[in-house]
Amino acid sequence: MYTKLDYVKRAVRFSKNVTFSGNKKLSTLMIYGTDLCDSGCKHCLIWAKRPVKHLPYDKIVEIMSSKCVSKNTVVGLEGGEFLLHPEANKILDWFSKNHPYFDLLSNCLKPKSVIDAVKKYPPKRLFLSLDGDKETYKYMRGKDGYDSVLEVIKACKDIVPISVMFTLSPYNSFDDLDHVIGVCQENNIDVRAGVYNDIEFFDTVEKAHETEVSTLKTKEKLSFGNVKNELKNIATTKKERLNKLQYQRISVSKHNESNLNYLSNFQKLIPQSVKDTEENFDFLLLYDEWRKKKTKLKCYSILDSIVVHPNGDVPICQNLGLKLGNVNDSSLDEIFNSVASQKTQKEYVHNCNQCWVSFHRKYDIVMLRTLEKLFPKRIIEIIYGKYQWCFDEKLTYKQYMKKYD
């Protein structure tokens, strides 16, 4: 899905961004065009946001004229469900003519709309969400959309490169991951495994990295009415109240006692099929190390990747609620490259190890493992700073991965 040339370009841009921090260029710009969504996911409550916000066409075109956006900047169009944006076709038409290096993300609940959009405005890549088999999909996402995703895959796989995005969470299992990999292998398409994170924009409920994989695969349904009402309450207590409304906690019993061992068994539970995919096996192995506080990496991805929310907010990253600014008040260049933002970015690059969001962490992993092919770890640390893959800070990536060969 991503070529060596993609990584070389990003490495060159990374070097320039570190050297000229007031004139940084973006490798990736994710535009959350709308928070309108027709799904009902348990791991994301964006579909219950009211009032709905849309980032207008004119504002998106204005953002794209920013100096920090180059012709090589990969732009992701997502939501919510991006195709529900009232100006979706107009925006896609603009990108197809003015910045063809864009990705489209979709849940595929309206398969014909996705297929038509891909044929009329072919993106660079198409990213689709699939988090398990048919039963798990309906439970986790609240809609019976499994067959719709397969319909889009079969209709579009010969038109554009497709990546299926899988989110490992308390609401699905490693068996679901294995199933999704099988679907992708059968259709000869890419699969990207991520993990459930506490992302403010998505109004997540469960505490990520503490609520174990598959422990919430119950049959209880999520009520839109209850969620919508609860989202009106004070943010600091919202999650606790939603937990009581949404779930009946699983009691510790012999039936689910095995769930308590996931911290130690996580790596052993990763399906063998994951090894046959790109950039997923090490990501999941290191996720387990990270949540045990054994993996420590700096976050340089925030120097070349950014997101814009439907209300115009620009957070420092996908995970944190810290805002650098709002595009309705300042230009993206001022927000991304201001002296104040440079200071904040520098602080978080060197001191933040708070998430395992694939949008950021996969870049950190690829960058460091590539550098280790060229230079000794001790030399890299002179410029990059101290980092460690696991409990033994001296181990290189190759040494760490060797035991899993």
Short mmCIF file of C-alpha atoms in Angstrom, two decimals:
data_model
loop_
_atom_site.label_atom_id
_atom_site.label_comp_id
_atom_site.label_asym_id
_atom_site.label_seq_id
_atom_site.Cartn_x
_atom_site.Cartn_y
_atom_site.Cartn_z
CA MET A 1 0.00 0.00 0.00
CA TYR A 2 2.82 2.38 0.89
CA THR A 3 5.98 2.13 -1.22
CA LYS A 4 9.59 2.64 -0.22
CA LEU A 5 9.49 5.90 -2.14
CA ASP A 6 6.67 7.12 0.12
CA TYR A 7 8.86 6.55 3.16
CA VAL A 8 11.91 8.14 1.54
CA LYS A 9 9.90 11.28 0.75
CA ARG A 10 8.60 11.41 4.28
CA ALA A 11 12.10 10.95 5.71
CA VAL A 12 13.39 13.88 3.64
CA ARG A 13 10.47 16.02 4.76
CA PHE A 14 11.07 14.98 8.36
CA SER A 15 14.68 16.19 8.17
CA LYS A 16 13.62 19.53 6.73
CA ASN A 17 10.85 19.97 9.29
CA VAL A 18 13.23 19.38 12.20
CA THR A 19 15.77 21.80 10.72
CA PHE A 20 13.29 24.51 9.66
CA SER A 21 10.61 24.22 12.33
CA GLY A 22 8.94 27.50 11.32
CA ASN A 23 8.42 26.36 7.74
CA LYS A 24 7.24 22.78 8.17
CA LYS A 25 5.46 20.93 5.37
CA LEU A 26 2.77 18.32 5.90
CA SER A 27 3.14 14.71 4.83
CA THR A 28 -0.40 13.89 5.93
CA LEU A 29 -3.46 16.08 6.43
CA MET A 30 -6.60 14.39 7.71
CA ILE A 31 -9.76 16.42 7.11
CA TYR A 32 -12.70 15.32 9.23
CA GLY A 33 -15.19 16.97 6.91
CA THR A 34 -18.28 16.14 8.97
CA ASP A 35 -19.26 14.49 12.22
CA LEU A 36 -22.49 13.24 10.65
CA CYS A 37 -22.44 9.45 10.67
CA ASP A 38 -24.97 6.73 9.84
CA SER A 39 -23.27 4.07 11.96
CA GLY A 40 -23.86 3.31 15.63
CA CYS A 41 -20.44 2.17 16.83
CA LYS A 42 -19.77 1.21 20.43
CA HIS A 43 -16.11 2.26 20.20
CA CYS A 44 -16.96 5.71 18.78
CA LEU A 45 -19.95 7.91 19.64
CA ILE A 46 -19.42 10.53 16.95
CA TRP A 47 -22.78 9.50 15.44
CA ALA A 48 -24.54 10.98 18.48
CA LYS A 49 -22.96 14.43 18.24
CA ARG A 50 -25.48 17.26 18.05
CA PRO A 51 -25.61 19.74 16.49
CA VAL A 52 -23.88 18.22 13.48
CA LYS A 53 -20.91 20.18 12.15
CA HIS A 54 -19.63 20.30 8.57
CA LEU A 55 -16.37 21.84 7.39
CA PRO A 56 -17.56 23.92 4.39
CA TYR A 57 -16.24 23.46 0.87
CA ASP A 58 -14.81 26.99 0.78
CA LYS A 59 -12.93 26.45 4.03
CA ILE A 60 -11.46 23.15 2.78
CA VAL A 61 -10.24 24.85 -0.42
CA GLU A 62 -8.75 27.62 1.71
CA ILE A 63 -6.95 25.05 3.87
CA MET A 64 -5.55 23.39 0.76
CA SER A 65 -4.00 26.70 -0.35
CA SER A 66 -1.83 26.78 2.79
CA LYS A 67 1.95 26.90 2.33
CA CYS A 68 2.37 23.90 4.64
CA VAL A 69 0.35 21.79 2.18
CA SER A 70 2.38 20.65 -0.83
CA LYS A 71 1.44 18.66 -3.92
CA ASN A 72 2.87 15.59 -2.15
CA THR A 73 0.79 16.01 0.99
CA VAL A 74 -1.54 13.03 1.37
CA VAL A 75 -4.98 14.32 2.30
CA GLY A 76 -7.47 12.01 3.98
CA LEU A 77 -11.18 12.79 3.66
CA GLU A 78 -13.17 11.28 6.50
CA GLY A 79 -15.77 11.95 9.19
CA GLY A 80 -18.15 10.73 10.58
CA GLU A 81 -19.00 9.39 7.16
CA PHE A 82 -17.47 11.81 4.68
CA LEU A 83 -19.92 10.98 1.89
CA LEU A 84 -22.75 12.29 4.10
CA HIS A 85 -21.22 15.78 3.90
CA PRO A 86 -23.77 17.96 2.03
CA GLU A 87 -21.00 19.12 -0.33
CA ALA A 88 -19.18 15.78 -0.60
CA ASN A 89 -19.33 15.48 -4.40
CA LYS A 90 -18.28 19.10 -4.87
CA ILE A 91 -15.30 18.57 -2.57
CA LEU A 92 -14.33 15.29 -4.24
CA ASP A 93 -14.56 16.93 -7.64
CA TRP A 94 -12.21 19.71 -6.50
CA PHE A 95 -9.67 17.22 -5.17
CA SER A 96 -9.80 15.05 -8.29
CA LYS A 97 -8.91 18.11 -10.38
CA ASN A 98 -6.59 20.03 -8.05
CA HIS A 99 -5.04 17.59 -5.58
CA PRO A 100 -5.45 13.99 -6.78
CA TYR A 101 -3.17 12.74 -3.99
CA PHE A 102 -6.08 12.17 -1.59
CA ASP A 103 -7.52 9.21 0.29
CA LEU A 104 -11.20 8.51 0.92
CA LEU A 105 -12.37 6.78 4.11
CA SER A 106 -15.79 5.16 4.42
CA ASN A 107 -17.88 2.76 6.51
CA CYS A 108 -19.61 1.60 3.28
CA LEU A 109 -23.12 1.58 4.77
CA LYS A 110 -24.21 3.22 1.51
CA PRO A 111 -22.18 1.04 -0.89
CA LYS A 112 -23.58 2.53 -4.11
CA SER A 113 -22.52 6.03 -3.03
CA VAL A 114 -18.98 4.80 -2.32
CA ILE A 115 -18.70 2.88 -5.59
CA ASP A 116 -20.04 5.81 -7.61
CA ALA A 117 -17.66 8.24 -5.88
CA VAL A 118 -14.65 6.01 -6.51
CA LYS A 119 -15.51 5.65 -10.19
CA LYS A 120 -16.19 9.34 -10.71
CA TYR A 121 -13.49 10.81 -8.42
CA PRO A 122 -10.85 8.06 -7.99
CA PRO A 123 -8.88 8.60 -4.76
CA LYS A 124 -5.26 7.62 -4.35
CA ARG A 125 -6.40 4.99 -1.83
CA LEU A 126 -9.71 3.83 -0.42
CA PHE A 127 -9.85 2.97 3.29
CA LEU A 128 -12.75 0.83 4.54
CA SER A 129 -13.72 -0.14 8.09
CA LEU A 130 -14.22 -3.81 8.91
CA ASP A 131 -13.89 -4.98 12.52
CA GLY A 132 -14.88 -8.63 12.39
CA ASP A 133 -17.25 -11.15 10.88
CA LYS A 134 -20.89 -10.44 10.10
CA GLU A 135 -22.12 -10.96 13.66
CA THR A 136 -19.35 -8.94 15.27
CA TYR A 137 -19.77 -6.12 12.77
CA LYS A 138 -23.44 -5.74 13.63
CA TYR A 139 -22.75 -5.85 17.36
CA MET A 140 -19.75 -3.51 17.37
CA ARG A 141 -20.99 -1.01 14.78
CA GLY A 142 -24.69 -1.17 15.47
CA LYS A 143 -25.62 -1.72 11.82
CA ASP A 144 -25.70 -4.76 9.54
CA GLY A 145 -23.05 -3.45 7.16
CA TYR A 146 -20.72 -6.42 6.67
CA ASP A 147 -22.07 -7.35 3.24
CA SER A 148 -21.94 -3.71 2.13
CA VAL A 149 -18.21 -3.58 2.85
CA LEU A 150 -17.65 -6.75 0.81
CA GLU A 151 -19.73 -5.29 -2.01
CA VAL A 152 -17.50 -2.20 -2.15
CA ILE A 153 -14.33 -4.30 -2.00
CA LYS A 154 -15.37 -6.45 -4.95
CA ALA A 155 -16.55 -3.45 -6.99
CA CYS A 156 -13.55 -1.21 -6.36
CA LYS A 157 -10.48 -3.40 -5.80
CA ASP A 158 -9.55 -3.25 -9.49
CA ILE A 159 -10.08 0.52 -9.65
CA VAL A 160 -8.09 1.84 -6.66
CA PRO A 161 -5.81 0.38 -3.97
CA ILE A 162 -7.90 -0.59 -0.94
CA SER A 163 -6.90 -0.82 2.71
CA VAL A 164 -9.25 -2.40 5.22
CA MET A 165 -8.97 -0.83 8.66
CA PHE A 166 -9.47 -3.12 11.65
CA THR A 167 -9.71 -1.77 15.20
CA LEU A 168 -8.84 -4.26 17.94
CA SER A 169 -11.01 -3.41 20.92
CA PRO A 170 -12.98 -4.69 23.92
CA TYR A 171 -15.88 -5.24 21.49
CA ASN A 172 -14.20 -7.74 19.16
CA SER A 173 -11.48 -10.39 19.31
CA PHE A 174 -8.32 -11.76 17.78
CA ASP A 175 -10.53 -14.26 15.94
CA ASP A 176 -12.21 -11.28 14.29
CA LEU A 177 -8.82 -9.95 13.23
CA ASP A 178 -7.95 -13.34 11.75
CA HIS A 179 -11.26 -13.34 9.86
CA VAL A 180 -10.68 -9.86 8.41
CA ILE A 181 -7.16 -10.79 7.31
CA GLY A 182 -8.65 -13.79 5.53
CA VAL A 183 -11.12 -11.53 3.70
CA CYS A 184 -8.28 -9.25 2.63
CA GLN A 185 -6.06 -12.10 1.48
CA GLU A 186 -8.92 -13.58 -0.50
CA ASN A 187 -9.37 -10.25 -2.30
CA ASN A 188 -5.65 -9.46 -2.48
CA ILE A 189 -5.97 -6.14 -0.63
CA ASP A 190 -4.14 -4.45 2.23
CA VAL A 191 -5.20 -4.63 5.89
CA ARG A 192 -4.29 -2.11 8.62
CA ALA A 193 -4.69 -3.17 12.25
CA GLY A 194 -5.13 -0.48 14.87
CA VAL A 195 -6.15 -0.54 18.52
CA TYR A 196 -8.92 1.20 20.43
CA ASN A 197 -7.75 4.52 21.92
CA ASP A 198 -9.26 7.27 24.04
CA ILE A 199 -9.71 9.91 21.34
CA GLU A 200 -11.60 12.98 22.46
CA PHE A 201 -13.16 13.74 19.07
CA PHE A 202 -14.78 10.30 18.95
CA ASP A 203 -16.31 10.63 22.44
CA THR A 204 -14.92 7.25 23.43
CA VAL A 205 -16.38 5.60 26.51
CA GLU A 206 -14.32 2.69 27.76
CA LYS A 207 -10.83 3.26 29.13
CA ALA A 208 -8.54 2.13 26.33
CA HIS A 209 -5.60 -0.15 27.11
CA GLU A 210 -7.14 -1.17 30.44
CA THR A 211 -10.39 -2.74 29.20
CA GLU A 212 -9.13 -5.95 27.63
CA VAL A 213 -9.71 -7.25 24.13
CA SER A 214 -13.09 -9.00 23.69
CA THR A 215 -14.23 -8.49 27.31
CA LEU A 216 -17.25 -6.45 26.16
CA LYS A 217 -18.51 -8.81 23.46
CA THR A 218 -21.97 -8.90 25.01
CA LYS A 219 -25.36 -8.74 23.32
CA GLU A 220 -26.48 -5.48 24.87
CA LYS A 221 -27.44 -2.78 22.39
CA LEU A 222 -26.46 0.87 22.58
CA SER A 223 -29.37 3.29 22.83
CA PHE A 224 -29.10 6.39 20.65
CA GLY A 225 -31.54 8.28 22.85
CA ASN A 226 -29.60 7.61 26.03
CA VAL A 227 -26.26 8.43 24.43
CA LYS A 228 -27.57 11.66 22.90
CA ASN A 229 -28.98 12.82 26.22
CA GLU A 230 -25.83 11.92 28.10
CA LEU A 231 -23.63 13.83 25.65
CA LYS A 232 -25.37 17.01 26.82
CA ASN A 233 -24.00 16.55 30.32
CA ILE A 234 -20.74 17.83 31.78
CA ALA A 235 -17.77 16.33 29.92
CA THR A 236 -15.76 15.41 33.01
CA THR A 237 -18.39 12.95 34.24
CA LYS A 238 -19.81 11.90 30.86
CA LYS A 239 -17.81 8.71 30.51
CA GLU A 240 -18.73 7.37 33.92
CA ARG A 241 -22.45 7.92 33.32
CA LEU A 242 -22.33 6.42 29.81
CA ASN A 243 -20.61 3.35 31.16
CA LYS A 244 -23.55 2.75 33.50
CA LEU A 245 -26.04 3.29 30.71
CA GLN A 246 -24.29 1.30 28.03
CA TYR A 247 -22.83 -1.73 29.72
CA GLN A 248 -23.47 -4.22 32.43
CA ARG A 249 -19.99 -4.90 33.72
CA ILE A 250 -18.77 -8.43 33.32
CA SER A 251 -18.27 -9.98 36.75
CA VAL A 252 -15.18 -11.95 37.54
CA SER A 253 -16.09 -15.62 37.27
CA LYS A 254 -14.68 -18.86 35.99
CA HIS A 255 -16.48 -18.16 32.71
CA ASN A 256 -14.40 -15.08 31.94
CA GLU A 257 -11.45 -15.62 34.23
CA SER A 258 -9.20 -16.02 31.19
CA ASN A 259 -9.77 -12.35 30.38
CA LEU A 260 -7.69 -11.46 33.42
CA ASN A 261 -4.66 -13.09 31.80
CA TYR A 262 -4.72 -11.04 28.63
CA LEU A 263 -1.95 -8.74 29.81
CA SER A 264 0.48 -11.65 29.91
CA ASN A 265 -1.01 -13.63 27.00
CA PHE A 266 -1.67 -10.80 24.55
CA GLN A 267 1.31 -11.46 22.29
CA LYS A 268 0.60 -15.20 22.18
CA LEU A 269 -2.98 -14.51 21.11
CA ILE A 270 -1.99 -12.53 18.02
CA PRO A 271 -3.05 -14.69 15.05
CA GLN A 272 -0.33 -16.27 12.94
CA SER A 273 -1.96 -14.69 9.90
CA VAL A 274 -0.88 -11.22 11.12
CA LYS A 275 2.72 -12.11 10.27
CA ASP A 276 1.74 -12.28 6.60
CA THR A 277 0.56 -8.65 6.58
CA GLU A 278 2.48 -5.39 6.33
CA GLU A 279 3.20 -3.26 9.39
CA ASN A 280 0.76 -4.99 11.74
CA PHE A 281 2.68 -7.67 13.61
CA ASP A 282 5.32 -5.41 15.16
CA PHE A 283 2.66 -2.77 15.83
CA LEU A 284 0.61 -5.18 17.96
CA LEU A 285 3.64 -6.71 19.69
CA LEU A 286 4.94 -3.29 20.65
CA TYR A 287 1.47 -2.14 21.69
CA ASP A 288 1.54 -4.77 24.41
CA GLU A 289 5.02 -3.62 25.45
CA TRP A 290 3.92 0.01 25.43
CA ARG A 291 0.86 -0.46 27.64
CA LYS A 292 3.10 -2.29 30.11
CA LYS A 293 5.21 0.89 30.04
CA LYS A 294 8.20 -0.86 28.45
CA THR A 295 8.17 0.85 25.05
CA LYS A 296 9.26 4.48 24.98
CA LEU A 297 9.30 6.36 21.68
CA LYS A 298 9.28 10.04 20.87
CA CYS A 299 6.43 11.35 18.72
CA TYR A 300 7.96 13.07 15.70
CA SER A 301 4.87 12.40 13.58
CA ILE A 302 3.19 15.54 14.97
CA LEU A 303 5.75 17.58 13.03
CA ASP A 304 4.41 16.43 9.66
CA SER A 305 0.89 15.13 10.26
CA ILE A 306 -2.18 16.99 11.42
CA VAL A 307 -5.97 16.77 11.54
CA VAL A 308 -8.73 19.34 11.13
CA HIS A 309 -12.10 18.74 12.79
CA PRO A 310 -15.54 19.66 11.37
CA ASN A 311 -15.75 22.70 13.67
CA GLY A 312 -12.34 23.91 12.49
CA ASP A 313 -10.32 22.81 15.54
CA VAL A 314 -6.75 21.69 14.90
CA PRO A 315 -5.46 19.50 17.75
CA ILE A 316 -1.78 18.78 18.16
CA CYS A 317 -2.47 15.14 17.27
CA GLN A 318 -5.30 12.66 16.81
CA ASN A 319 -5.24 11.56 20.43
CA LEU A 320 -4.91 14.59 22.68
CA GLY A 321 -7.50 17.28 23.26
CA LEU A 322 -4.84 20.00 23.16
CA LYS A 323 -5.75 22.49 20.39
CA LEU A 324 -3.16 24.42 18.39
CA GLY A 325 -5.89 26.65 16.98
CA ASN A 326 -8.99 26.83 14.80
CA VAL A 327 -9.03 27.42 11.04
CA ASN A 328 -12.04 29.70 11.43
CA ASP A 329 -9.87 32.08 13.47
CA SER A 330 -6.41 31.67 11.91
CA SER A 331 -4.84 30.20 8.80
CA LEU A 332 -3.53 26.63 8.91
CA ASP A 333 -0.01 28.02 8.36
CA GLU A 334 -0.30 30.25 11.42
CA ILE A 335 -1.71 27.40 13.48
CA PHE A 336 0.84 24.78 12.43
CA ASN A 337 4.00 26.88 12.22
CA SER A 338 3.54 29.72 14.72
CA VAL A 339 6.21 30.28 17.36
CA ALA A 340 3.75 29.17 20.06
CA SER A 341 2.94 25.96 18.16
CA GLN A 342 6.61 25.22 17.59
CA LYS A 343 7.23 25.43 21.32
CA THR A 344 4.27 23.16 22.10
CA GLN A 345 5.22 20.66 19.39
CA LYS A 346 8.81 20.47 20.66
CA GLU A 347 7.60 19.79 24.18
CA TYR A 348 5.30 16.95 23.10
CA VAL A 349 7.74 15.43 20.59
CA HIS A 350 10.21 14.79 23.38
CA ASN A 351 7.92 14.13 26.34
CA CYS A 352 4.74 12.46 25.10
CA ASN A 353 4.38 8.68 25.07
CA GLN A 354 0.67 8.69 25.87
CA CYS A 355 -1.00 6.82 23.00
CA TRP A 356 -0.77 3.98 20.53
CA VAL A 357 -2.77 5.58 17.72
CA SER A 358 -1.71 4.01 14.41
CA PHE A 359 -1.83 7.40 12.65
CA HIS A 360 1.20 8.40 14.72
CA ARG A 361 2.86 5.31 16.11
CA LYS A 362 3.27 3.34 12.89
CA TYR A 363 5.32 6.24 11.57
CA ASP A 364 7.53 6.24 14.67
CA ILE A 365 8.13 2.49 14.35
CA VAL A 366 8.91 2.56 10.63
CA MET A 367 11.25 5.54 11.01
CA LEU A 368 13.30 3.99 13.81
CA ARG A 369 13.50 0.48 12.42
CA THR A 370 14.66 1.95 9.09
CA LEU A 371 17.31 4.09 10.77
CA GLU A 372 18.57 1.02 12.62
CA LYS A 373 19.28 -0.63 9.28
CA LEU A 374 21.69 2.20 8.53
CA PHE A 375 23.19 3.21 11.88
CA PRO A 376 23.94 1.67 15.30
CA LYS A 377 21.29 2.41 17.93
CA ARG A 378 23.73 4.43 20.05
CA ILE A 379 24.45 6.74 17.08
CA ILE A 380 20.74 7.25 16.36
CA GLU A 381 20.17 8.21 20.01
CA ILE A 382 22.71 11.03 19.77
CA ILE A 383 20.35 12.86 17.39
CA TYR A 384 16.97 11.27 18.14
CA GLY A 385 17.34 10.88 21.89
CA LYS A 386 16.94 7.83 24.09
CA TYR A 387 14.31 5.27 23.12
CA GLN A 388 13.53 1.64 23.83
CA TRP A 389 11.49 -1.07 22.16
CA CYS A 390 10.94 -3.20 25.26
CA PHE A 391 12.10 -3.87 28.82
CA ASP A 392 15.74 -4.01 27.67
CA GLU A 393 16.63 -0.52 26.47
CA LYS A 394 19.72 -1.84 24.66
CA LEU A 395 17.84 -4.18 22.31
CA THR A 396 17.53 -3.11 18.68
CA TYR A 397 14.37 -3.67 16.67
CA LYS A 398 16.00 -6.62 14.88
CA GLN A 399 17.07 -8.22 18.16
CA TYR A 400 13.62 -7.75 19.66
CA MET A 401 11.80 -9.20 16.65
CA LYS A 402 14.19 -12.14 16.29
CA LYS A 403 12.47 -14.12 19.04
CA TYR A 404 9.22 -13.97 17.03
CA ASP A 405 10.71 -15.27 13.76
#
